[in-house]
Amino acid sequence: MIDDERCEGHGRCYSIAGDLFEPDEIGNGVVRRDGTVPAGREREAELAVENCPEQAISLVED
Amino acid sequence: MGRHEPVVDWATDFDHTDDAYVADPFTIWNELRNSCPIARTDRYQGAWLPTRHEDIAAIAYDTDRFTSRSVVMSEFRAPVEMAPQGIAPPISSDPPYHKGARRVLLPAFAPQAVDKLEASTRAYCHQLVGALRVEAGDGGVVDAAVGYAQHIPVRVIANMLGLPETDGERFRGFVNHVLEGVDKPMEERALGMMDLFEYLQVQIDDHLANPRDDLISYLLAAELDGSQLDPFQVARTVALLLIAGIDTTWSAIGASLWHLAGNPADRQRLVAEPDLLPTAMEEFLRAYAPVTMARLVREDMDYSGCPMKANDFVLLPFPAANRDPKAFDRADEVIIDREVNRHAAFGLGIHRCAGSHLARMELRVALEVWLAEFPEFELADPAAVRWSAGQVRGPRLLPVRIG
Ligand code: HEM
Ligand code: SF4
């Protein structure tokens, strides 16, 4: 999930993992669909987390 | 530089326009980080220089105690009455005014809007490399900063705003005055700003009379807090976009080409693996981040043991944050396939560069076109490379020999 309070629209998430995130109309990151990371995409999701300059993204286990 | 005495002690008397800082700020930051992480100077009527990622980030986030009223450090400070808008919103604005002023700009610079400019940017880059190829002949020397990097952001922003393409030289002159003239006398700097506003007034009047599909017309029609922006506000915002968008992107393209000219292994790898470019580009942005911002201290306070006074400047060297070994592994090495790269080249917090998606597109296209046309190139004369002084750092002369 993305913390809207912290996201400032750097866009690293949707550049790295375009299947998991997309930009809204002002360039802030939005999680696609229901936010479940499809099997095989874990690494991309982790990279998005690790590259967000504002540390706005977190992965939630379920 | 001339106007200032050379620096002897960086911890107590730093000066970012000193020749040593211009030539190699990295060593200075590394030494300060280990000895005196927030340096001080009495120059510029008092200023501070944090060098650790953690302090730079904390100050960028702390918009209560540090104001953006003046973001370019010089002898001049914007008067308190200018707050909360400041001289050039949103960069000079503080909350809560900042949010609306920024919101007006963001849709025009969102990734979806930037995508539409890619084809024309690419065509223009092709035109530039074509001209350089002719100028150089085979094995000749061209200047990658003067003949290539500097033209790209000027053309892109002129097209976006709806300013005549042929005025490129003029805006570059204005921008240079604001960003590189910080050690010039105040009167001279003020005159430069007046020239810029006179020029913009004419352009805006023309847009008011003949609205068209460009960013100036969009801004003239835009609403902030329920009322339309007045033409003078639009002029200030356009001035900001020229100042913020040109030297910065020029520097990023130039520094990346400088790196590739001097590091043949990285150059060959990018030619062979063009898909690596987006990752490599982030590494160039980290390692050679062009932009240092500034803040003013709002009120007297003790910050991390530093006795800061109201109106002291604080430089925010995002490039130093990007070289902090506590925040990045092997911080001083350029690793073009670095996967984890949470760099701060575009700032942190509410003032995150509004033009970052545009800048990234320009940088990527500029490098793609250059590498496709000139897969072989090297520094023609390393001693002839000149880096800019002030808060935007990039090569201003970059002679390369193309193969
Ligand atoms: C590689 C090129 C660029 C770099 C490194 C860069 C860097 C930065 C940085 C570090 C900030 C933060 C300012 C602060 O914290 O006070 C900033 C703000 C800004 N930049 Fe850029 N910039 C670049 C290109 C551009 C371009 C192309 C434009 C638009 C044409 C632009 C427009 C802006 C604006 C409007 C702001 C103010 C945002 C705000 O205050 O909310 N920049 N830039
Ligand atoms: S990388 Fe972080 S700050 Fe940037 S858009 Fe994604 S969540 Fe927002």
Short mmCIF file of N, CA and C in Angstrom, two decimals, chain A residues 6 8-12 14-16 23-28 43 47-55, chain B residues 61 102-103 106-107 110-112 282 339-344 346-352 356-357 360:
data_model
loop_
_atom_site.label_atom_id
_atom_site.label_comp_id
_atom_site.label_asym_id
_atom_site.label_seq_id
_atom_site.Cartn_x
_atom_site.Cartn_y
_atom_site.Cartn_z
N ARG A 6 2.63 10.55 2.61
CA ARG A 6 4.06 10.64 2.34
C ARG A 6 4.37 10.74 0.86
N GLU A 8 4.96 11.85 -2.69
CA GLU A 8 5.09 13.16 -3.30
C GLU A 8 5.20 13.06 -4.81
N GLY A 9 4.91 11.88 -5.35
CA GLY A 9 4.86 11.74 -6.80
C GLY A 9 6.22 11.63 -7.48
N HIS A 10 7.20 11.02 -6.83
CA HIS A 10 8.49 10.81 -7.51
C HIS A 10 8.36 9.86 -8.68
N GLY A 11 7.39 8.95 -8.59
CA GLY A 11 7.11 8.08 -9.71
C GLY A 11 8.06 6.91 -9.88
N ARG A 12 8.85 6.62 -8.87
CA ARG A 12 9.77 5.48 -9.00
C ARG A 12 8.97 4.18 -9.01
N TYR A 14 5.83 3.42 -10.15
CA TYR A 14 5.20 3.00 -11.41
C TYR A 14 6.19 2.89 -12.56
N SER A 15 7.38 3.49 -12.43
CA SER A 15 8.40 3.26 -13.47
C SER A 15 9.00 1.88 -13.33
N ILE A 16 9.22 1.45 -12.09
CA ILE A 16 9.88 0.16 -11.86
C ILE A 16 8.88 -0.98 -11.99
N PRO A 23 0.30 6.06 -12.20
CA PRO A 23 0.22 7.45 -11.74
C PRO A 23 -1.23 7.93 -11.74
N ASP A 24 -1.59 8.80 -10.79
CA ASP A 24 -2.88 9.48 -10.89
C ASP A 24 -2.68 10.76 -11.70
N GLU A 25 -3.67 11.65 -11.75
CA GLU A 25 -3.57 12.77 -12.68
C GLU A 25 -2.53 13.81 -12.27
N ILE A 26 -2.03 13.72 -11.03
CA ILE A 26 -0.96 14.64 -10.66
C ILE A 26 0.39 13.92 -10.49
N GLY A 27 0.43 12.66 -10.89
CA GLY A 27 1.72 11.96 -10.86
C GLY A 27 2.01 11.23 -9.55
N ASN A 28 1.06 11.24 -8.62
CA ASN A 28 1.28 10.44 -7.41
C ASN A 28 1.02 8.97 -7.71
N ARG A 43 9.65 -9.56 -6.41
CA ARG A 43 10.89 -8.78 -6.49
C ARG A 43 10.61 -7.34 -6.96
N LEU A 47 11.40 -3.92 -5.00
CA LEU A 47 12.21 -2.84 -5.57
C LEU A 47 11.48 -1.50 -5.51
N ALA A 48 10.18 -1.53 -5.74
CA ALA A 48 9.42 -0.28 -5.64
C ALA A 48 9.52 0.28 -4.23
N VAL A 49 9.37 -0.62 -3.25
CA VAL A 49 9.48 -0.17 -1.86
C VAL A 49 10.85 0.44 -1.60
N GLU A 50 11.88 -0.26 -2.06
CA GLU A 50 13.25 0.14 -1.74
C GLU A 50 13.69 1.37 -2.52
N ASN A 51 12.97 1.74 -3.56
CA ASN A 51 13.37 2.90 -4.36
C ASN A 51 12.51 4.14 -4.12
N CYS A 52 11.48 4.01 -3.32
CA CYS A 52 10.64 5.19 -3.08
C CYS A 52 11.40 6.16 -2.18
N PRO A 53 11.72 7.35 -2.69
CA PRO A 53 12.54 8.27 -1.90
C PRO A 53 11.85 8.74 -0.62
N GLU A 54 10.53 8.68 -0.61
CA GLU A 54 9.81 9.16 0.57
C GLU A 54 9.46 8.01 1.52
N GLN A 55 9.88 6.80 1.18
CA GLN A 55 9.56 5.61 1.98
C GLN A 55 8.06 5.54 2.23
N TYR B 61 12.03 18.15 5.24
CA TYR B 61 10.68 17.84 5.73
C TYR B 61 10.17 18.88 6.73
N ARG B 102 1.24 24.53 -6.17
CA ARG B 102 1.88 23.37 -6.78
C ARG B 102 0.85 22.52 -7.55
N ARG B 103 -0.32 22.39 -6.94
CA ARG B 103 -1.37 21.57 -7.53
C ARG B 103 -1.74 22.04 -8.93
N LEU B 106 0.93 20.54 -11.35
CA LEU B 106 1.22 19.11 -11.45
C LEU B 106 0.60 18.40 -12.65
N PRO B 107 -0.69 18.65 -12.99
CA PRO B 107 -1.23 17.89 -14.12
C PRO B 107 -0.45 18.12 -15.42
N ALA B 110 2.57 15.80 -15.20
CA ALA B 110 2.37 14.40 -14.82
C ALA B 110 2.88 13.51 -15.96
N PRO B 111 3.18 12.24 -15.65
CA PRO B 111 3.76 11.35 -16.67
C PRO B 111 2.93 11.28 -17.95
N GLN B 112 1.60 11.28 -17.82
CA GLN B 112 0.74 11.17 -19.00
C GLN B 112 0.95 12.37 -19.92
N GLU B 282 19.21 6.68 -13.28
CA GLU B 282 18.95 7.01 -11.88
C GLU B 282 20.28 7.09 -11.11
N GLU B 339 20.40 -1.36 -8.26
CA GLU B 339 18.94 -1.59 -8.29
C GLU B 339 18.21 -0.84 -7.21
N VAL B 340 18.87 -0.70 -6.05
CA VAL B 340 18.20 -0.02 -4.95
C VAL B 340 18.82 1.36 -4.85
N ASN B 341 18.02 2.35 -5.15
CA ASN B 341 18.59 3.69 -5.33
C ASN B 341 17.55 4.73 -4.94
N ARG B 342 17.53 4.99 -3.63
CA ARG B 342 16.49 5.89 -3.12
C ARG B 342 17.07 7.30 -3.09
N HIS B 343 17.53 7.76 -4.24
CA HIS B 343 18.27 9.04 -4.22
C HIS B 343 17.34 10.24 -4.10
N ALA B 344 17.93 11.36 -3.78
CA ALA B 344 17.16 12.58 -3.50
C ALA B 344 17.47 13.69 -4.50
N PHE B 346 15.86 14.86 -6.87
CA PHE B 346 14.73 15.76 -7.11
C PHE B 346 14.14 16.29 -5.81
N GLY B 347 14.91 16.23 -4.75
CA GLY B 347 14.45 16.76 -3.48
C GLY B 347 13.61 15.75 -2.72
N LEU B 348 13.16 16.15 -1.56
CA LEU B 348 12.38 15.29 -0.68
C LEU B 348 11.26 16.12 -0.08
N GLY B 349 10.11 15.49 0.10
CA GLY B 349 9.02 16.19 0.76
C GLY B 349 8.18 17.02 -0.19
N ILE B 350 7.52 18.03 0.35
CA ILE B 350 6.47 18.73 -0.41
C ILE B 350 6.97 19.47 -1.64
N HIS B 351 8.26 19.81 -1.69
CA HIS B 351 8.76 20.53 -2.86
C HIS B 351 9.38 19.60 -3.92
N ARG B 352 9.16 18.29 -3.79
CA ARG B 352 9.69 17.36 -4.79
C ARG B 352 9.54 18.00 -6.18
N SER B 356 10.05 16.60 -12.44
CA SER B 356 10.93 15.42 -12.47
C SER B 356 10.57 14.44 -13.58
N HIS B 357 9.28 14.30 -13.89
CA HIS B 357 8.92 13.35 -14.95
C HIS B 357 9.38 13.89 -16.31
N ARG B 360 13.23 13.53 -16.44
CA ARG B 360 13.64 12.14 -16.69
C ARG B 360 13.43 11.77 -18.15
#
